[in-house]
C-alpha cells in the first residue's frame, strides 16, 4: 500500500545475508560479525577493479548456493557504469537489474525487490552491493598514492561486499515499510564533505516516513543512517530536533564500522559497503538476538558527478528508508 | 511537509564555518616541513658541489629529490609524509614527482600507452601548462623591457 512516497509491505522477509569485509573493517569494533574477511585489498587479483568484481561475485555466489531458486538479482556499486555489478553477474543465468543510488544502493535494491515480490510474480530476490576504497579514491578523489593530505571532513570508503536474499517465505526479519527518497540539492559543492551534503535528504526522508505512516518517534527502537559520518550525524540530530522530532536511539553506520580514534578514517566510513556490512553483519544479528525489535534504516547517498561538480553545480543527495521488524 | 519550505532550513543547517585554527596549524606545519625539505636540498647541493660546479649541482639536487619522491611514492610512504607535512609534500619538486608517479601507478593495468602515458600528467599537467603559459608571458615582458 502506498502513502505519498512511503510503501507498506505485507510479506517480505530478509532470509539470508552474507558479508565480506577487508582487513581495515576487521580491525574495527564489529569485526566478529562479518562472515568472511579478505586479508589483502587486491583479493588475489591483478587490479583493484577486478578485486571488487570478485568480492561481489563471491558474495552473490554464496547467496545463490544458500538458495537455488533465485528469480532476480538487483545490485549496484559506485563505479562507472556499475562496473562491479555488471561484471559480477556475467554468465550466472539469472535475470539482473543494475541500479545506482550511491551509498544508499542496498536500501534502494531492497525497496525495488520488495515491490517485485509484493507483485507476487517473484519469490526470491538477491540484493547486493560492493565498494572498494582504492577504486573510489581513483574515481572521485586523487590517485591512491598522491601525497595531498586527506581533508578533515572526508570519509573513508569501506572495502567489502554484502548482500541478502529477500523472499516471501516466512523468516525472522521482516521488511515492513519503506520510503522512497527525493533528490535534494542544497547547493553544497565540496566533494570532500559528504556528510554535510547528505544530511538534508536524510532528514527529509525521515520526516516523510514518520508523517506518511503516522508513526511516533518512539515507534522504532533504533534509527540508523547510512554514512553521514561524524559531521552529518551531528547535523542530522540537530535538524531533527529543530523540526520538533526527538529520536531516542540513533546511530550512524559510518561510526559503527570503524573506531575513529584508533583507525585513520577521518570522519568515519562511507561507501555502498558501509551500510550493507553494518546492516547485514551487525544490526540484523543483534535483532536476531532480540536486542532490537524495530529498526529504521536510512540509506544516504551523495549523487556526486565529477564533471558537473567541476562545472560548479551543487552535489545532489538522496535517501531511502526501510523499516525492519522482528 | 512541503519541501520548498524545508530547503531554506536545510541550507541554514548545513552552512559551513571555516576553521581558521586548523588553517594556521597547517600553514605552520607546511612552513616547518618545507624548510626541512629545502635544507635536505641544500645539503645535496653542497655535497655535489664538491665534485661539480654550482649550476650542475643544483640540477643534480633536483634529480635526486625527484628520485627520492618517486621511490617514496612507489613504496607507499609519500602519502604518509603528506599527512604530516601538508603543503611541504606538494610544493617542492618531490610533490611533482609524486603526482606523476602516483597517476602512473593508478593506471598501470590499462597498458603502457593508453594507461600510463595517457594518464601520467593527469595531475602534474596543471604545473606544466601553467609553467609553459607563464614562461611565454614573462619572456615577452622581458623582451619588451630590454627593447
GROMACS .gro file of C-alpha atoms in nm:
model
  473
    1UNK     CA    1   0.000   0.000   0.000
    2UNK     CA    2   0.132   0.345  -0.091
    3UNK     CA    3   0.103   0.668   0.104
    4UNK     CA    4   0.275   0.956  -0.074
    5UNK     CA    5   0.631   0.834  -0.108
    6UNK     CA    6   0.604   0.560   0.154
    7UNK     CA    7   0.504   0.199   0.095
    8UNK     CA    8   0.397  -0.069   0.341
    9UNK     CA    9   0.474  -0.433   0.268
   10UNK     CA   10   0.291  -0.743   0.388
   11UNK     CA   11   0.501  -1.047   0.339
   12UNK     CA   12   0.861  -0.959   0.270
   13UNK     CA   13   1.138  -1.120   0.471
   14UNK     CA   14   1.515  -1.096   0.474
   15UNK     CA   15   1.602  -1.463   0.457
   16UNK     CA   16   1.977  -1.490   0.424
   17UNK     CA   17   2.263  -1.248   0.440
   18UNK     CA   18   2.629  -1.265   0.352
   19UNK     CA   19   2.907  -1.016   0.423
   20UNK     CA   20   3.270  -0.996   0.314
   21UNK     CA   21   3.488  -0.722   0.460
   22UNK     CA   22   3.852  -0.630   0.417
   23UNK     CA   23   4.132  -0.605   0.670
   24UNK     CA   24   4.058  -0.244   0.764
   25UNK     CA   25   3.699  -0.327   0.865
   26UNK     CA   26   3.820  -0.636   1.051
   27UNK     CA   27   4.027  -0.405   1.272
   28UNK     CA   28   3.713  -0.211   1.366
   29UNK     CA   29   3.477  -0.265   1.658
   30UNK     CA   30   3.234  -0.504   1.483
   31UNK     CA   31   3.498  -0.735   1.329
   32UNK     CA   32   3.346  -1.053   1.474
   33UNK     CA   33   3.013  -1.004   1.293
   34UNK     CA   34   3.141  -1.042   0.936
   35UNK     CA   35   3.105  -1.375   0.759
   36UNK     CA   36   3.433  -1.353   0.575
   37UNK     CA   37   3.739  -1.130   0.576
   38UNK     CA   38   3.994  -1.079   0.299
   39UNK     CA   39   4.349  -1.008   0.410
   40UNK     CA   40   4.467  -0.823   0.101
   41UNK     CA   41   4.282  -0.543  -0.080
   42UNK     CA   42   4.390  -0.699  -0.412
   43UNK     CA   43   4.191  -1.013  -0.319
   44UNK     CA   44   4.442  -1.225  -0.522
   45UNK     CA   45   4.350  -1.036  -0.839
   46UNK     CA   46   4.558  -0.822  -1.073
   47UNK     CA   47   4.382  -0.492  -1.018
   48UNK     CA   48   4.161  -0.325  -0.759
   49UNK     CA   49   3.875  -0.319  -1.010
   50UNK     CA   50   3.886  -0.697  -1.055
   51UNK     CA   51   3.923  -0.737  -0.678
   52UNK     CA   52   3.590  -0.561  -0.628
   53UNK     CA   53   3.423  -0.764  -0.903
   54UNK     CA   54   3.544  -1.087  -0.741
   55UNK     CA   55   3.428  -0.970  -0.398
   56UNK     CA   56   3.075  -0.910  -0.524
   57UNK     CA   57   3.080  -1.229  -0.730
   58UNK     CA   58   3.177  -1.432  -0.424
   59UNK     CA   59   2.901  -1.269  -0.219
   60UNK     CA   60   2.636  -1.336  -0.483
   61UNK     CA   61   2.754  -1.694  -0.540
   62UNK     CA   62   2.740  -1.771  -0.168
   63UNK     CA   63   2.382  -1.643  -0.161
   64UNK     CA   64   2.290  -1.846  -0.471
   65UNK     CA   65   2.436  -2.157  -0.308
   66UNK     CA   66   2.222  -2.099   0.000
   67UNK     CA   67   1.905  -2.079  -0.207
   68UNK     CA   68   1.896  -2.238  -0.550
   69UNK     CA   69   1.573  -2.075  -0.665
   70UNK     CA   70   1.673  -1.715  -0.729
   71UNK     CA   71   1.443  -1.523  -0.962
   72UNK     CA   72   1.628  -1.194  -0.986
   73UNK     CA   73   1.944  -1.016  -0.880
   74UNK     CA   74   1.939  -0.643  -0.802
   75UNK     CA   75   2.279  -0.496  -0.747
   76UNK     CA   76   2.472  -0.173  -0.771
   77UNK     CA   77   2.801  -0.008  -0.682
   78UNK     CA   78   2.989   0.320  -0.706
   79UNK     CA   79   3.198   0.257  -1.016
   80UNK     CA   80   3.147   0.399  -1.361
   81UNK     CA   81   2.866   0.218  -1.549
   82UNK     CA   82   2.800  -0.003  -1.246
   83UNK     CA   83   3.114  -0.195  -1.339
   84UNK     CA   84   3.139  -0.440  -1.050
   85UNK     CA   85   2.773  -0.538  -1.054
   86UNK     CA   86   2.766  -0.596  -1.428
   87UNK     CA   87   3.086  -0.799  -1.432
   88UNK     CA   88   3.000  -0.998  -1.120
   89UNK     CA   89   2.682  -1.126  -1.286
   90UNK     CA   90   2.837  -1.242  -1.611
   91UNK     CA   91   2.707  -1.585  -1.716
   92UNK     CA   92   2.524  -1.674  -1.398
   93UNK     CA   93   2.196  -1.730  -1.583
   94UNK     CA   94   1.976  -1.521  -1.354
   95UNK     CA   95   1.787  -1.205  -1.457
   96UNK     CA   96   1.969  -0.895  -1.339
   97UNK     CA   97   1.885  -0.531  -1.265
   98UNK     CA   98   2.169  -0.285  -1.211
   99UNK     CA   99   2.089   0.023  -1.005
  100UNK     CA  100   2.275   0.330  -0.884
  101UNK     CA  101   2.192   0.510  -0.563
  102UNK     CA  102   2.545   0.595  -0.449
  103UNK     CA  103   2.589   0.483  -0.087
  104UNK     CA  104   2.216   0.414  -0.045
  105UNK     CA  105   2.220   0.145  -0.316
  106UNK     CA  106   2.141  -0.153  -0.093
  107UNK     CA  107   1.832   0.011   0.056
  108UNK     CA  108   1.716   0.109  -0.292
  109UNK     CA  109   1.770  -0.252  -0.402
  110UNK     CA  110   1.565  -0.388  -0.111
  111UNK     CA  111   1.280  -0.145  -0.186
  112UNK     CA  112   1.274  -0.238  -0.556
  113UNK     CA  113   1.300  -0.609  -0.471
  114UNK     CA  114   1.021  -0.585  -0.213
  115UNK     CA  115   0.792  -0.424  -0.470
  116UNK     CA  116   0.868  -0.707  -0.713
  117UNK     CA  117   0.782  -0.968  -0.451
  118UNK     CA  118   0.473  -0.775  -0.345
  119UNK     CA  119   0.353  -0.802  -0.705
  120UNK     CA  120   0.353  -1.182  -0.648
  121UNK     CA  121   0.549  -1.256  -0.965
  122UNK     CA  122   0.881  -1.315  -0.788
  123UNK     CA  123   0.972  -1.527  -0.487
  124UNK     CA  124   1.341  -1.491  -0.407
  125UNK     CA  125   1.549  -1.188  -0.498
  126UNK     CA  126   1.914  -1.120  -0.423
  127UNK     CA  127   2.003  -0.762  -0.331
  128UNK     CA  128   2.376  -0.698  -0.320
  129UNK     CA  129   2.628  -0.420  -0.329
  130UNK     CA  130   3.001  -0.363  -0.306
  131UNK     CA  131   3.255  -0.086  -0.277
  132UNK     CA  132   3.632  -0.068  -0.279
  133UNK     CA  133   3.834   0.205  -0.115
  134UNK     CA  134   4.102   0.229  -0.383
  135UNK     CA  135   3.851   0.234  -0.671
  136UNK     CA  136   3.654   0.524  -0.526
  137UNK     CA  137   3.974   0.712  -0.438
  138UNK     CA  138   4.082   0.680  -0.800
  139UNK     CA  139   3.742   0.767  -0.940
  140UNK     CA  140   3.625   1.052  -0.719
  141UNK     CA  141   3.936   1.184  -0.548
  142UNK     CA  142   4.308   1.176  -0.623
  143UNK     CA  143   4.544   0.891  -0.720
  144UNK     CA  144   4.585   0.643  -0.436
  145UNK     CA  145   4.946   0.732  -0.353
  146UNK     CA  146   4.907   1.108  -0.402
  147UNK     CA  147   5.065   1.300  -0.115
  148UNK     CA  148   4.788   1.554  -0.062
  149UNK     CA  149   4.665   1.509   0.296
  150UNK     CA  150   4.306   1.399   0.335
  151UNK     CA  151   4.051   1.667   0.410
  152UNK     CA  152   3.946   1.667   0.777
  153UNK     CA  153   3.579   1.622   0.680
  154UNK     CA  154   3.647   1.338   0.439
  155UNK     CA  155   3.520   0.987   0.498
  156UNK     CA  156   3.689   0.653   0.434
  157UNK     CA  157   3.521   0.429   0.176
  158UNK     CA  158   3.474   0.079   0.312
  159UNK     CA  159   3.602  -0.218   0.115
  160UNK     CA  160   3.368  -0.511   0.101
  161UNK     CA  161   3.058  -0.667  -0.041
  162UNK     CA  162   2.734  -0.763   0.124
  163UNK     CA  163   2.404  -0.900   0.010
  164UNK     CA  164   2.081  -1.057   0.119
  165UNK     CA  165   1.801  -1.270  -0.015
  166UNK     CA  166   1.458  -1.116   0.025
  167UNK     CA  167   1.174  -1.360  -0.004
  168UNK     CA  168   0.806  -1.419   0.061
  169UNK     CA  169   0.898  -1.724   0.266
  170UNK     CA  170   0.847  -1.656   0.637
  171UNK     CA  171   1.164  -1.597   0.841
  172UNK     CA  172   1.259  -1.386   1.141
  173UNK     CA  173   1.339  -1.043   0.990
  174UNK     CA  174   1.050  -0.869   0.821
  175UNK     CA  175   1.066  -0.568   0.587
  176UNK     CA  176   0.757  -0.369   0.690
  177UNK     CA  177   0.768  -0.036   0.522
  178UNK     CA  178   0.983   0.184   0.307
  179UNK     CA  179   1.014   0.543   0.199
  180UNK     CA  180   1.149   0.636  -0.141
  181UNK     CA  181   1.359   0.950  -0.122
  182UNK     CA  182   1.362   1.258  -0.339
  183UNK     CA  183   1.668   1.413  -0.495
  184UNK     CA  184   1.763   1.719  -0.294
  185UNK     CA  185   2.020   1.982  -0.377
  186UNK     CA  186   2.108   2.243  -0.117
  187UNK     CA  187   2.389   2.388  -0.326
  188UNK     CA  188   2.684   2.237  -0.142
  189UNK     CA  189   2.983   2.192  -0.368
  190UNK     CA  190   3.258   2.037  -0.157
  191UNK     CA  191   3.309   1.677  -0.275
  192UNK     CA  192   3.515   1.609   0.038
  193UNK     CA  193   3.227   1.672   0.274
  194UNK     CA  194   2.970   1.402   0.201
  195UNK     CA  195   2.813   1.401   0.547
  196UNK     CA  196   2.701   1.761   0.518
  197UNK     CA  197   2.563   1.705   0.167
  198UNK     CA  198   2.353   1.402   0.259
  199UNK     CA  199   2.208   1.526   0.585
  200UNK     CA  200   1.920   1.725   0.432
  201UNK     CA  201   1.785   1.434   0.230
  202UNK     CA  202   1.818   1.207   0.535
  203UNK     CA  203   1.608   1.446   0.744
  204UNK     CA  204   1.354   1.484   0.461
  205UNK     CA  205   1.318   1.107   0.424
  206UNK     CA  206   1.290   1.051   0.800
  207UNK     CA  207   1.016   1.313   0.834
  208UNK     CA  208   0.833   1.187   0.524
  209UNK     CA  209   0.845   0.834   0.662
  210UNK     CA  210   0.709   0.931   1.003
  211UNK     CA  211   0.434   1.157   0.867
  212UNK     CA  212   0.321   0.934   0.581
  213UNK     CA  213   0.290   0.627   0.800
  214UNK     CA  214   0.163   0.815   1.106
  215UNK     CA  215   0.436   0.684   1.334
  216UNK     CA  216   0.563   0.846   1.652
  217UNK     CA  217   0.933   0.896   1.717
  218UNK     CA  218   0.922   0.622   1.980
  219UNK     CA  219   0.800   0.361   1.735
  220UNK     CA  220   1.149   0.250   1.635
  221UNK     CA  221   1.394   0.111   1.890
  222UNK     CA  222   1.683   0.225   1.676
  223UNK     CA  223   1.726   0.466   1.388
  224UNK     CA  224   2.043   0.426   1.187
  225UNK     CA  225   2.165   0.634   0.896
  226UNK     CA  226   2.397   0.513   0.623
  227UNK     CA  227   2.717   0.711   0.613
  228UNK     CA  228   2.652   1.059   0.742
  229UNK     CA  229   2.977   1.030   0.939
  230UNK     CA  230   3.058   1.245   1.241
  231UNK     CA  231   2.969   1.580   1.079
  232UNK     CA  232   2.647   1.458   0.923
  233UNK     CA  233   2.510   1.265   1.217
  234UNK     CA  234   2.551   1.565   1.447
  235UNK     CA  235   2.371   1.787   1.195
  236UNK     CA  236   2.104   1.519   1.149
  237UNK     CA  237   2.017   1.513   1.518
  238UNK     CA  238   2.029   1.893   1.533
  239UNK     CA  239   1.797   1.930   1.234
  240UNK     CA  240   1.555   1.662   1.352
  241UNK     CA  241   1.531   1.829   1.694
  242UNK     CA  242   1.473   2.172   1.539
  243UNK     CA  243   1.187   2.030   1.334
  244UNK     CA  244   1.022   1.907   1.651
  245UNK     CA  245   1.114   1.539   1.644
  246UNK     CA  246   1.316   1.353   1.901
  247UNK     CA  247   1.498   1.027   1.829
  248UNK     CA  248   1.575   0.828   2.143
  249UNK     CA  249   1.825   0.585   1.998
  250UNK     CA  250   2.027   0.692   1.698
  251UNK     CA  251   2.348   0.577   1.539
  252UNK     CA  252   2.534   0.602   1.211
  253UNK     CA  253   2.680   0.307   1.018
  254UNK     CA  254   2.992   0.507   0.931
  255UNK     CA  255   3.062   0.548   1.302
  256UNK     CA  256   2.978   0.186   1.390
  257UNK     CA  257   3.204   0.020   1.135
  258UNK     CA  258   3.528   0.200   1.230
  259UNK     CA  259   3.677   0.325   1.551
  260UNK     CA  260   3.759   0.685   1.464
  261UNK     CA  261   4.004   0.726   1.749
  262UNK     CA  262   4.232   0.438   1.653
  263UNK     CA  263   4.177   0.388   1.280
  264UNK     CA  264   4.280   0.661   1.040
  265UNK     CA  265   3.938   0.725   0.883
  266UNK     CA  266   3.885   1.098   0.947
  267UNK     CA  267   3.508   1.140   0.991
  268UNK     CA  268   3.404   0.774   0.962
  269UNK     CA  269   3.313   0.520   0.698
  270UNK     CA  270   3.125   0.569   0.374
  271UNK     CA  271   3.052   0.385   0.053
  272UNK     CA  272   2.793   0.130  -0.053
  273UNK     CA  273   2.950  -0.140   0.160
  274UNK     CA  274   2.938   0.053   0.488
  275UNK     CA  275   2.561   0.041   0.536
  276UNK     CA  276   2.533  -0.306   0.385
  277UNK     CA  277   2.805  -0.453   0.608
  278UNK     CA  278   2.668  -0.292   0.923
  279UNK     CA  279   2.308  -0.378   0.844
  280UNK     CA  280   2.355  -0.741   0.738
  281UNK     CA  281   2.653  -0.814   0.957
  282UNK     CA  282   2.570  -0.632   1.276
  283UNK     CA  283   2.215  -0.492   1.309
  284UNK     CA  284   2.030  -0.799   1.181
  285UNK     CA  285   2.235  -1.029   1.405
  286UNK     CA  286   2.155  -0.804   1.703
  287UNK     CA  287   1.788  -0.818   1.608
  288UNK     CA  288   1.800  -1.195   1.595
  289UNK     CA  289   1.949  -1.186   1.946
  290UNK     CA  290   1.643  -0.979   2.043
  291UNK     CA  291   1.833  -0.661   2.128
  292UNK     CA  292   1.620  -0.453   1.893
  293UNK     CA  293   1.269  -0.519   1.769
  294UNK     CA  294   1.202  -0.237   1.526
  295UNK     CA  295   1.476  -0.063   1.334
  296UNK     CA  296   1.460   0.216   1.078
  297UNK     CA  297   1.749   0.219   0.835
  298UNK     CA  298   1.806   0.531   0.625
  299UNK     CA  299   2.046   0.480   0.337
  300UNK     CA  300   2.202   0.809   0.233
  301UNK     CA  301   2.371   0.873  -0.098
  302UNK     CA  302   2.558   1.173  -0.237
  303UNK     CA  303   2.497   1.165  -0.611
  304UNK     CA  304   2.834   1.308  -0.698
  305UNK     CA  305   2.936   1.360  -1.055
  306UNK     CA  306   3.292   1.467  -1.123
  307UNK     CA  307   3.216   1.669  -1.435
  308UNK     CA  308   2.922   1.872  -1.308
  309UNK     CA  309   3.099   1.936  -0.976
  310UNK     CA  310   3.381   2.096  -1.174
  311UNK     CA  311   3.120   2.296  -1.366
  312UNK     CA  312   3.032   2.448  -1.029
  313UNK     CA  313   2.698   2.274  -0.981
  314UNK     CA  314   2.582   2.163  -0.636
  315UNK     CA  315   2.601   1.796  -0.537
  316UNK     CA  316   2.252   1.643  -0.502
  317UNK     CA  317   2.171   1.375  -0.249
  318UNK     CA  318   1.909   1.107  -0.199
  319UNK     CA  319   1.799   0.892   0.093
  320UNK     CA  320   1.589   0.579   0.111
  321UNK     CA  321   1.447   0.435   0.431
  322UNK     CA  322   1.326   0.089   0.524
  323UNK     CA  323   1.171  -0.024   0.847
  324UNK     CA  324   1.261  -0.378   0.954
  325UNK     CA  325   1.097  -0.567   1.237
  326UNK     CA  326   1.144  -0.898   1.405
  327UNK     CA  327   0.575   1.879   0.490
  328UNK     CA  328   0.630   2.095   0.185
  329UNK     CA  329   0.977   2.052   0.054
  330UNK     CA  330   1.035   2.410  -0.061
  331UNK     CA  331   0.984   2.540   0.294
  332UNK     CA  332   1.244   2.298   0.419
  333UNK     CA  333   1.503   2.390   0.161
  334UNK     CA  334   1.583   2.718   0.336
  335UNK     CA  335   1.607   2.535   0.667
  336UNK     CA  336   1.848   2.277   0.520
  337UNK     CA  337   2.064   2.548   0.368
  338UNK     CA  338   2.089   2.721   0.704
  339UNK     CA  339   2.157   2.393   0.882
  340UNK     CA  340   2.441   2.287   0.656
  341UNK     CA  341   2.624   2.620   0.638
  342UNK     CA  342   2.992   2.557   0.681
  343UNK     CA  343   3.216   2.767   0.900
  344UNK     CA  344   3.578   2.793   0.805
  345UNK     CA  345   3.814   2.661   1.069
  346UNK     CA  346   4.087   2.924   1.097
  347UNK     CA  347   4.270   2.745   1.377
  348UNK     CA  348   4.315   2.442   1.153
  349UNK     CA  349   4.447   2.658   0.868
  350UNK     CA  350   4.706   2.824   1.092
  351UNK     CA  351   4.823   2.483   1.215
  352UNK     CA  352   4.852   2.356   0.855
  353UNK     CA  353   5.044   2.664   0.743
  354UNK     CA  354   5.289   2.634   1.034
  355UNK     CA  355   5.348   2.263   0.973
  356UNK     CA  356   5.391   2.327   0.599
  357UNK     CA  357   5.645   2.601   0.676
  358UNK     CA  358   5.850   2.382   0.909
  359UNK     CA  359   5.850   2.072   0.687
  360UNK     CA  360   5.904   2.286   0.376
  361UNK     CA  361   6.213   2.423   0.549
  362UNK     CA  362   6.333   2.070   0.626
  363UNK     CA  363   6.289   1.962   0.261
  364UNK     CA  364   6.477   2.274   0.146
  365UNK     CA  365   6.752   2.200   0.398
  366UNK     CA  366   6.790   1.849   0.257
  367UNK     CA  367   6.811   2.001  -0.093
  368UNK     CA  368   7.076   2.247   0.029
  369UNK     CA  369   7.279   1.960   0.179
  370UNK     CA  370   7.265   1.776  -0.156
  371UNK     CA  371   7.384   2.089  -0.340
  372UNK     CA  372   7.680   2.119  -0.104
  373UNK     CA  373   7.769   1.752  -0.145
  374UNK     CA  374   7.750   1.769  -0.527
  375UNK     CA  375   7.941   2.097  -0.522
  376UNK     CA  376   8.250   1.910  -0.406
  377UNK     CA  377   8.272   1.736  -0.744
  378UNK     CA  378   8.074   1.968  -0.981
  379UNK     CA  379   8.021   2.342  -1.030
  380UNK     CA  380   7.726   2.515  -0.857
  381UNK     CA  381   7.483   2.513  -1.152
  382UNK     CA  382   7.533   2.142  -1.225
  383UNK     CA  383   7.496   2.050  -0.859
  384UNK     CA  384   7.167   2.245  -0.838
  385UNK     CA  385   7.029   2.043  -1.130
  386UNK     CA  386   7.160   1.718  -0.977
  387UNK     CA  387   6.989   1.812  -0.650
  388UNK     CA  388   6.653   1.840  -0.833
  389UNK     CA  389   6.714   1.498  -0.988
  390UNK     CA  390   6.791   1.347  -0.651
  391UNK     CA  391   6.481   1.493  -0.486
  392UNK     CA  392   6.266   1.370  -0.778
  393UNK     CA  393   6.409   1.018  -0.749
  394UNK     CA  394   6.353   1.017  -0.373
  395UNK     CA  395   5.994   1.134  -0.429
  396UNK     CA  396   5.927   0.861  -0.684
  397UNK     CA  397   6.081   0.589  -0.468
  398UNK     CA  398   5.881   0.705  -0.166
  399UNK     CA  399   5.562   0.702  -0.376
  400UNK     CA  400   5.637   0.352  -0.504
  401UNK     CA  401   5.682   0.217  -0.154
  402UNK     CA  402   5.364   0.391  -0.039
  403UNK     CA  403   5.538   0.621   0.210
  404UNK     CA  404   5.483   0.955   0.037
  405UNK     CA  405   5.113   0.988   0.125
  406UNK     CA  406   5.205   0.922   0.489
  407UNK     CA  407   5.464   1.200   0.466
  408UNK     CA  408   5.192   1.421   0.312
  409UNK     CA  409   4.966   1.358   0.610
  410UNK     CA  410   5.212   1.526   0.848
  411UNK     CA  411   5.385   1.773   0.615
  412UNK     CA  412   5.081   1.920   0.430
  413UNK     CA  413   5.190   2.159   0.152
  414UNK     CA  414   5.555   2.074   0.211
  415UNK     CA  415   5.481   1.746   0.037
  416UNK     CA  416   5.313   1.913  -0.262
  417UNK     CA  417   5.506   2.233  -0.341
  418UNK     CA  418   5.867   2.106  -0.369
  419UNK     CA  419   5.968   1.917  -0.683
  420UNK     CA  420   5.919   1.590  -0.495
  421UNK     CA  421   5.545   1.671  -0.499
  422UNK     CA  422   5.559   1.694  -0.876
  423UNK     CA  423   5.735   1.357  -0.887
  424UNK     CA  424   5.471   1.215  -0.653
  425UNK     CA  425   5.172   1.336  -0.855
  426UNK     CA  426   5.323   1.200  -1.177
  427UNK     CA  427   5.424   0.861  -1.041
  428UNK     CA  428   5.103   0.810  -0.841
  429UNK     CA  429   4.895   0.870  -1.156
  430UNK     CA  430   5.114   0.624  -1.344
  431UNK     CA  431   5.070   0.363  -1.070
  432UNK     CA  432   4.692   0.402  -1.076
  433UNK     CA  433   4.668   0.332  -1.449
  434UNK     CA  434   4.941   0.069  -1.476
  435UNK     CA  435   4.696  -0.209  -1.559
  436UNK     CA  436   4.540  -0.025  -1.852
  437UNK     CA  437   4.850  -0.068  -2.062
  438UNK     CA  438   5.164   0.132  -2.137
  439UNK     CA  439   5.031   0.379  -2.395
  440UNK     CA  440   4.664   0.430  -2.305
  441UNK     CA  441   4.718   0.367  -1.935
  442UNK     CA  442   5.049   0.505  -1.813
  443UNK     CA  443   5.138   0.750  -2.093
  444UNK     CA  444   4.788   0.893  -2.128
  445UNK     CA  445   4.739   0.948  -1.755
  446UNK     CA  446   5.096   1.029  -1.648
  447UNK     CA  447   5.039   1.406  -1.645
  448UNK     CA  448   4.678   1.392  -1.526
  449UNK     CA  449   4.759   1.598  -1.215
  450UNK     CA  450   5.104   1.734  -1.286
  451UNK     CA  451   4.985   1.856  -1.627
  452UNK     CA  452   4.847   2.157  -1.439
  453UNK     CA  453   5.201   2.254  -1.336
  454UNK     CA  454   5.338   2.204  -1.686
  455UNK     CA  455   5.058   2.402  -1.855
  456UNK     CA  456   5.091   2.694  -1.616
  457UNK     CA  457   5.471   2.690  -1.640
  458UNK     CA  458   5.452   2.697  -2.021
  459UNK     CA  459   5.197   2.981  -2.037
  460UNK     CA  460   5.372   3.199  -1.779
  461UNK     CA  461   5.711   3.120  -1.930
  462UNK     CA  462   5.596   3.267  -2.261
  463UNK     CA  463   5.431   3.568  -2.093
  464UNK     CA  464   5.736   3.651  -1.884
  465UNK     CA  465   5.958   3.601  -2.188
  466UNK     CA  466   5.757   3.860  -2.379
  467UNK     CA  467   5.768   4.103  -2.084
  468UNK     CA  468   6.146   4.058  -2.053
  469UNK     CA  469   6.188   4.115  -2.428
  470UNK     CA  470   5.978   4.434  -2.413
  471UNK     CA  471   6.176   4.569  -2.115
  472UNK     CA  472   6.507   4.507  -2.292
  473UNK     CA  473   6.384   4.670  -2.614
   0.00000   0.00000   0.00000
